[in-house]
Amino acid sequence: MLNNQGPGTTPQIQRLIDEFNRLPGIGVKSAQRLAYYLIRMPVAQSEDLSDAILSVKKHIKYCSNCFNLTDQDPCNICQNSRRNEKLMCVVEQAMDVLAFEKAGFNGLYHVLHGAISPIDGIGPENLKIQNLIDRIKSNLFEEIILSTNPTTTGDATALYISRLIQDEPSINIRITIPARGLSVGGDLEYADQDTLRRALDGRRDL
Ligand code: ZN
C-alpha cells in the first residue's frame, strides 16, 4: 500500500485510490477521479462492478488447448467445428484474439502469453511455445500465421518459433506473417479491424 493518506480523505477512500493506482496506466490523478466517481455511484451499480470482478476471477481460466481465456475448457473457438482447423494464428495476448475475431479471422488460435524478452527475464520456457509445437505435431494444420506484435520482442519471438518449426522434420507446415500495414512498434490490440484484415489478407511466407 502506498499509505500516503493526506488531509481531506479517509483510510477507506485512500485504500480505494491506492488500489486503482496499482492498475496499469492509472496514475494518482486518475485513481482519485475513479475513486470519487465510485463513491457517488448508486450502491447497486457498485455491487455489479465488484461482482463482475469477482466473477471473472472465479470462472475465467485458460483453454488447455489454445490458452485463450475461457469459462469452459476447451474454449468455444476450439470447440466450434465450423472454424478452419487447418489455419492457426499465433498471438501474444488473449486480447489479440478479440482483435482478430473482429477482423473476421475464422481459423484457430494459440496464445503465447507474452514475447521472448531476455532483458525482462522472459525466455521461451516462460511462454506457451512448447505447447504450440506439440499442438502442431498432433494436428493437421496447413498454415501457421505468426501474428506476434510488430515490435523487437514480437519479431524475435516469431523468428524463434519459425526456426523451431523448421528444425522439426516431422512438421510440414506453411509459415506466414501478416503484412506490415501495422505501425511499427504498435500493439496488435490497438489495430483497427480493417487494418488487421488487410494485414491478414496480405500475409506472406516467412
Ligand atoms: Zn481454445
Coordinates of N, CA, C and O and ligand atoms in Angstrom, one line a residue, residues 63 65-68 74-75 77-78, ligand 1:
C63 N -7.8 -21.9 -21.7 CA -8.2 -23.1 -22.5 C -6.9 -24.0 -22.6 O -5.8 -23.5 -22.9
N65 N -6.1 -26.0 -24.6 CA -5.7 -26.3 -26.0 C -5.0 -25.0 -26.6 O -3.8 -25.1 -27.0
C66 N -5.7 -23.9 -26.6 CA -5.1 -22.7 -27.2 C -4.6 -21.6 -26.3 O -4.0 -20.6 -26.7
F67 N -5.0 -21.8 -25.0 CA -4.6 -20.9 -23.9 C -5.2 -19.5 -24.0 O -4.7 -18.5 -23.4
N68 N -6.3 -19.4 -24.7 CA -7.1 -18.2 -24.7 C -7.9 -18.3 -23.3 O -8.0 -19.3 -22.7
P74 N -12.5 -27.3 -23.5 CA -11.8 -26.3 -24.4 C -12.8 -25.1 -24.6 O -14.0 -25.2 -24.4
C75 N -12.2 -24.0 -25.1 CA -12.9 -22.8 -25.3 C -13.9 -22.9 -26.4 O -13.8 -23.9 -27.2
I77 N -14.1 -21.4 -29.2 CA -13.4 -21.4 -30.5 C -12.9 -22.7 -30.9 O -13.1 -23.3 -31.9
C78 N -12.1 -23.3 -29.9 CA -11.6 -24.7 -30.2 C -12.7 -25.7 -30.4 O -12.5 -26.7 -31.1
Ligands
ZN1 ZN -9.2 -22.9 -27.0

